[in-house]
Coordinates of C-alpha atoms and ligand atoms in Angstrom, one line a residue:
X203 CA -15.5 -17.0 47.5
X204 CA -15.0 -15.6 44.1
X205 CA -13.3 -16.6 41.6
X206 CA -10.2 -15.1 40.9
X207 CA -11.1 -13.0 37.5
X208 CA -8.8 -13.8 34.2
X209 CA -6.4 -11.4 33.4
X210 CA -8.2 -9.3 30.5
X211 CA -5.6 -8.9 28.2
X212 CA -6.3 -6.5 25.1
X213 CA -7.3 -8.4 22.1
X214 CA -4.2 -6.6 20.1
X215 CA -2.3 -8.5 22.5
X216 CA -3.7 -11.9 21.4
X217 CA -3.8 -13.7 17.8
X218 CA -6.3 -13.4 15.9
X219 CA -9.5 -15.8 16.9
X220 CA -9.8 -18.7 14.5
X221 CA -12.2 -18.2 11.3
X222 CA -14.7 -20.2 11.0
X223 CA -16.3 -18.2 7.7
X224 CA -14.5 -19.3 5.1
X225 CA -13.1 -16.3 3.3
X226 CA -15.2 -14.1 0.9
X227 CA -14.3 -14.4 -2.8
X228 CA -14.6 -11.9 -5.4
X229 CA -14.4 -14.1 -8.1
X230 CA -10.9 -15.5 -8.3
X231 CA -9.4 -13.3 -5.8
X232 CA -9.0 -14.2 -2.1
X233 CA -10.5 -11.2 -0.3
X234 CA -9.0 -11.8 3.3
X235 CA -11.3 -11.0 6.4
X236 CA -10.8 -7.6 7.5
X237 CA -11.4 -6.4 11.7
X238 CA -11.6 -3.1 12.3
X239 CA -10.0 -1.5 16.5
X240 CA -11.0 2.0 16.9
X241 CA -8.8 3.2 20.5
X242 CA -11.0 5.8 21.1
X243 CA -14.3 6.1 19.2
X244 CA -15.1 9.7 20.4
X245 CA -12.0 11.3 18.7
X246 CA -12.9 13.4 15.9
X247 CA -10.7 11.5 13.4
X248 CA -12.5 8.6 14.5
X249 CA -16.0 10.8 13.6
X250 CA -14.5 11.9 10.4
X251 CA -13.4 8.6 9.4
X252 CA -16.8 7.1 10.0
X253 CA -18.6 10.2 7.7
X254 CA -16.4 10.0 5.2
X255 CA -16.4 6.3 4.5
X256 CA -17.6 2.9 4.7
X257 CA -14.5 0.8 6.5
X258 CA -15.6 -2.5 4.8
X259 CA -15.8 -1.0 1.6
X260 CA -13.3 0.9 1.3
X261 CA -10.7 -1.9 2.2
X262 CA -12.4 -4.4 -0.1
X263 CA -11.6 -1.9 -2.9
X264 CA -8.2 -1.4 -1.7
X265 CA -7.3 -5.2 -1.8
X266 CA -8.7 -5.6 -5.0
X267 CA -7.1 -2.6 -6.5
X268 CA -3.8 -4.2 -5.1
X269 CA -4.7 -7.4 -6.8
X270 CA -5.2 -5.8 -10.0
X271 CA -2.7 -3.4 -10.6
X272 CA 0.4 -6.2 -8.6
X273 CA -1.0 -9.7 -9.6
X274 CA -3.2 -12.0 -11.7
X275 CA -5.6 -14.9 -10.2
X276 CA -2.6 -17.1 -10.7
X277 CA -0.2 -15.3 -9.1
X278 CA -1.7 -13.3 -6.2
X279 CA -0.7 -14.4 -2.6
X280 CA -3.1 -16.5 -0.7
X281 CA -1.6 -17.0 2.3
X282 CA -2.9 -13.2 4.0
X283 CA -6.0 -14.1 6.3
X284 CA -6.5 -11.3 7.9
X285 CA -6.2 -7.3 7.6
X286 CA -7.0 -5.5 10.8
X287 CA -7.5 -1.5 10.3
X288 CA -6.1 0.0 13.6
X289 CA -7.1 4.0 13.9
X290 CA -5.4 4.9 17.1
X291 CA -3.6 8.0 18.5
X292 CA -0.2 8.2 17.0
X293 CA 2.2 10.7 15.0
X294 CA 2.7 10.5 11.5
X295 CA -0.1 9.0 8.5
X296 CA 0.2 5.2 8.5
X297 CA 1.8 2.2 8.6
X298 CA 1.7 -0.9 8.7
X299 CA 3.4 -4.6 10.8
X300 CA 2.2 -8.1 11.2
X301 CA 3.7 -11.1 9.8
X302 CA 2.7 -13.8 6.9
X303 CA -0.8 -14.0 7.5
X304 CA -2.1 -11.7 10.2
X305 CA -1.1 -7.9 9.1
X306 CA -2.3 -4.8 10.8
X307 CA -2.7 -1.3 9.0
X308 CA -2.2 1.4 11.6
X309 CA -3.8 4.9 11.1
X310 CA -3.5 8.2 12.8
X311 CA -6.5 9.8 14.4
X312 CA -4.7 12.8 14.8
X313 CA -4.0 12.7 10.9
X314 CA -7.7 11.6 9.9
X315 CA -8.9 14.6 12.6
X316 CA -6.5 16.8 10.1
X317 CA -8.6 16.0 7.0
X318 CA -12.0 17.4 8.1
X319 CA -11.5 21.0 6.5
X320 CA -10.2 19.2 3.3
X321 CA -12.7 18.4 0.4
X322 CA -10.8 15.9 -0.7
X323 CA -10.8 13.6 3.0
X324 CA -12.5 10.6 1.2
X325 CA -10.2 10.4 -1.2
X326 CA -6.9 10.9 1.3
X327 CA -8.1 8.2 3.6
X328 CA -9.0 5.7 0.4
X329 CA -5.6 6.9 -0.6
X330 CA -3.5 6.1 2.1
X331 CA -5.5 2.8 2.5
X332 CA -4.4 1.6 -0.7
X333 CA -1.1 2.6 0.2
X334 CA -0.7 0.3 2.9
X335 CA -2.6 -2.4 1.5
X336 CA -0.1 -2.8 -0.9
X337 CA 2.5 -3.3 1.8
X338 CA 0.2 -6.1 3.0
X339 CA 0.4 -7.9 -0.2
X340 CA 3.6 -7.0 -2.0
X341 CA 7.3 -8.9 -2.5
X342 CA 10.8 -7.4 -1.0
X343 CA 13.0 -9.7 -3.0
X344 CA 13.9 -11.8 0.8
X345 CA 14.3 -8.4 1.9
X346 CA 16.7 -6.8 -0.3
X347 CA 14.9 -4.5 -1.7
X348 CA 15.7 -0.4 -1.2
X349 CA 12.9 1.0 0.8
X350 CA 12.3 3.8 -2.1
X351 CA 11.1 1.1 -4.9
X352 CA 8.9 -0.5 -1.5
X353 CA 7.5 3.5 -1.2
X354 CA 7.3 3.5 -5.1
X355 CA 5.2 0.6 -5.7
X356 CA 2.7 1.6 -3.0
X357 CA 2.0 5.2 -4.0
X358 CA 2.4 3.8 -8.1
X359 CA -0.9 1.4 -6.9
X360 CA -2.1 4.7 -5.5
X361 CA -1.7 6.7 -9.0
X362 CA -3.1 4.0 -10.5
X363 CA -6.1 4.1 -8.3
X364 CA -6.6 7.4 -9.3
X365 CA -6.2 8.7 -5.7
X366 CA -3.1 10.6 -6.1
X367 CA -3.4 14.1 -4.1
X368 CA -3.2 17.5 -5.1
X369 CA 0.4 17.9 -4.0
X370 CA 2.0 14.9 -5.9
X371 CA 4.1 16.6 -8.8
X372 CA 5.8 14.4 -11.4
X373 CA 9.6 14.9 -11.7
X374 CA 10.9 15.3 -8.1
X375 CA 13.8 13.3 -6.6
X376 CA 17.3 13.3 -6.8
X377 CA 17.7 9.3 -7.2
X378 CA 15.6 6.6 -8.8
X379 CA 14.6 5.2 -5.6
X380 CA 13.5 8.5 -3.2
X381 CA 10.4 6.5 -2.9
X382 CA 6.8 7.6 -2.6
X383 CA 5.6 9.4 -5.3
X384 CA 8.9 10.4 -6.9
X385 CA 9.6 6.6 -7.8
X386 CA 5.8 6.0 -8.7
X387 CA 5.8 8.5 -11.4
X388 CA 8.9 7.4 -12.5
X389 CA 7.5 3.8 -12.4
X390 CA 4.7 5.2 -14.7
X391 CA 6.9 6.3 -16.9
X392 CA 8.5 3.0 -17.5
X393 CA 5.7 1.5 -17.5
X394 CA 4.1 4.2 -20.8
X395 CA 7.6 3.6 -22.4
X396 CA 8.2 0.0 -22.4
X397 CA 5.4 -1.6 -21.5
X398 CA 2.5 -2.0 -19.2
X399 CA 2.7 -5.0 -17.0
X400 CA 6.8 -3.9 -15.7
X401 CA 5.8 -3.2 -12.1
X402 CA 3.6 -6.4 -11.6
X403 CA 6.6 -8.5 -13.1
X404 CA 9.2 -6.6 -10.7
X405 CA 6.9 -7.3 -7.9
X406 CA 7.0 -10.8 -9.0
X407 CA 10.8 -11.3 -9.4
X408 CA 11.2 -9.7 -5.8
X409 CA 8.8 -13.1 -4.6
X410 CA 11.8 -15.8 -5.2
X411 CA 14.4 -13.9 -5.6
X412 CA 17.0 -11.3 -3.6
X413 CA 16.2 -8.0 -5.2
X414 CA 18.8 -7.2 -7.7
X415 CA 19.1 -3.5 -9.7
X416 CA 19.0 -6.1 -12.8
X417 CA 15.4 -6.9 -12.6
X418 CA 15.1 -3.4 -14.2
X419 CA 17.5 -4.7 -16.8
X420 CA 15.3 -8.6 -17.4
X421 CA 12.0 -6.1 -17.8
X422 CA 13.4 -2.9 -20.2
X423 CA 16.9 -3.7 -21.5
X424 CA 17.7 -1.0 -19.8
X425 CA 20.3 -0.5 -16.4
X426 CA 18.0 1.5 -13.5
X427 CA 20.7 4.2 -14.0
X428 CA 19.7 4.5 -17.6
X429 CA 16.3 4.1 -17.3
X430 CA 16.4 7.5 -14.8
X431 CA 18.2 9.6 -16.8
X432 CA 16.5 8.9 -19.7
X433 CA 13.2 9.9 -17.3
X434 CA 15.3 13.0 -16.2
X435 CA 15.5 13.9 -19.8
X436 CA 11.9 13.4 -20.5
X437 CA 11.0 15.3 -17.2
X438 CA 13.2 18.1 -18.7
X439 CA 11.2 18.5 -22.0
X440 CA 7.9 18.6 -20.8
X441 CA 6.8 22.2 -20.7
X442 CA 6.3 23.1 -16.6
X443 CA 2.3 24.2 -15.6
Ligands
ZN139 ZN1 4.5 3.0 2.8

């Protein structure tokens, strides 16, 4: 008689297995390990993503550049283990889920497949890796804070990468926090005008605290509403290409 068979369950289904490395350092910042799930390995976004970069590489230099630009040694969050990069069949770029120490950055095959006429494909997928890296790693002031400054702060890590695409023009947006990269350039601005630094101390405050529109207040002396209309203004004199 055979036995019967365990249930195979998919490993996305289980925790992640215990790590026995202990995790790489780059000198005093916590690298966590990184897995890597491709659903379906013959898909030409899988094929592009494979030409176009190197997967351990390229999310090493996203964490770091999330380290850099959103904490120092002292302050950077220790507790993230694990980042698993999921390319699977889904609509949309990116996201990503997971909880306190596990997370998961999902990316579209469909989306990667798009980029293999563009010249620019390395940069877009290093892009939108440090996008979503930056969710891994950043504070929501226990959840209060608007999903725009959220968007912001991920594509402002982005700018600051120097992987901001073609498309991205400085200036659009109706409200402070429309996210992405209308709230990232405004971010930069902040940032030129009173002082670098602003963003990693707003990421900061949202660690402890319930996100508050005064934290723009503590780091400028300046009310959010001001602080956009004086960007307006700004936007307004600079000559248009
Ligand atoms: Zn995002």
């Amino acid at each position: 008689m055979h036995q019967p068979q365990p249930t195979l369950i998919p490993t996305h289904y289980l925790p992640p297995p215990p790590q026995n490395r202990p995790r790489p350092q780059q000198g005093e910042w916590p690298i966590p390990h990184f897995r890597l799930r491709v659903e379906d390995l013959s898909h030409p976004g899988a094929q592009l993503f494979f030409e176009q970069v190197n997967p351990l590489q390229s999310l090493h230099n996203a964490v770091v550049e999330v380290f850099k630009d959103l904490y120092t040694p002292d302050t950077v969050p220790q507790e993230v283990e694990t980042v698993v990069l999921v390319l699977r069949s889904m609509p949309g770029v990116a996201h990503t889920t997971g909880a306190e120490i596990y997370k998961e950055i999902h990316f579209s095959l469909e989306y990667l497949q798009q980029q293999r006429s563009s010249s620019r494909a390395r940069d877009e997928i290093n892009g939108v890796l440090v996008h979503e890296m930056v969710h891994c790693f950043q504070y929501n002031g226990k959840r209060k804070c608007p999903g725009g400054l959220i968007e912001g702060i991920a594509d402002w890590v982005r700018l600051q990468a120097d992987l901001r695409p073609p498309h991205w023009r400085e200036g659009r947006g109706r409200t402070w926090d429309e996210g992405y990269e209308a709230t990232a350039f405004l971010l930069d601005w902040i940032e030129s005008k009173y002082g670098q630094g602003i963003v990693r101390n707003l990421n900061l405050t949202m660690r402890d605290r319930q996100y508050d529109d005064e934290i723009f207040r503590e780091q400028t002396g300046r009310s959010i509403t001001t602080l956009w209309k004086e960007y307006r203004e700004y936007i307004d004199r600079v000559p248009k290409a």
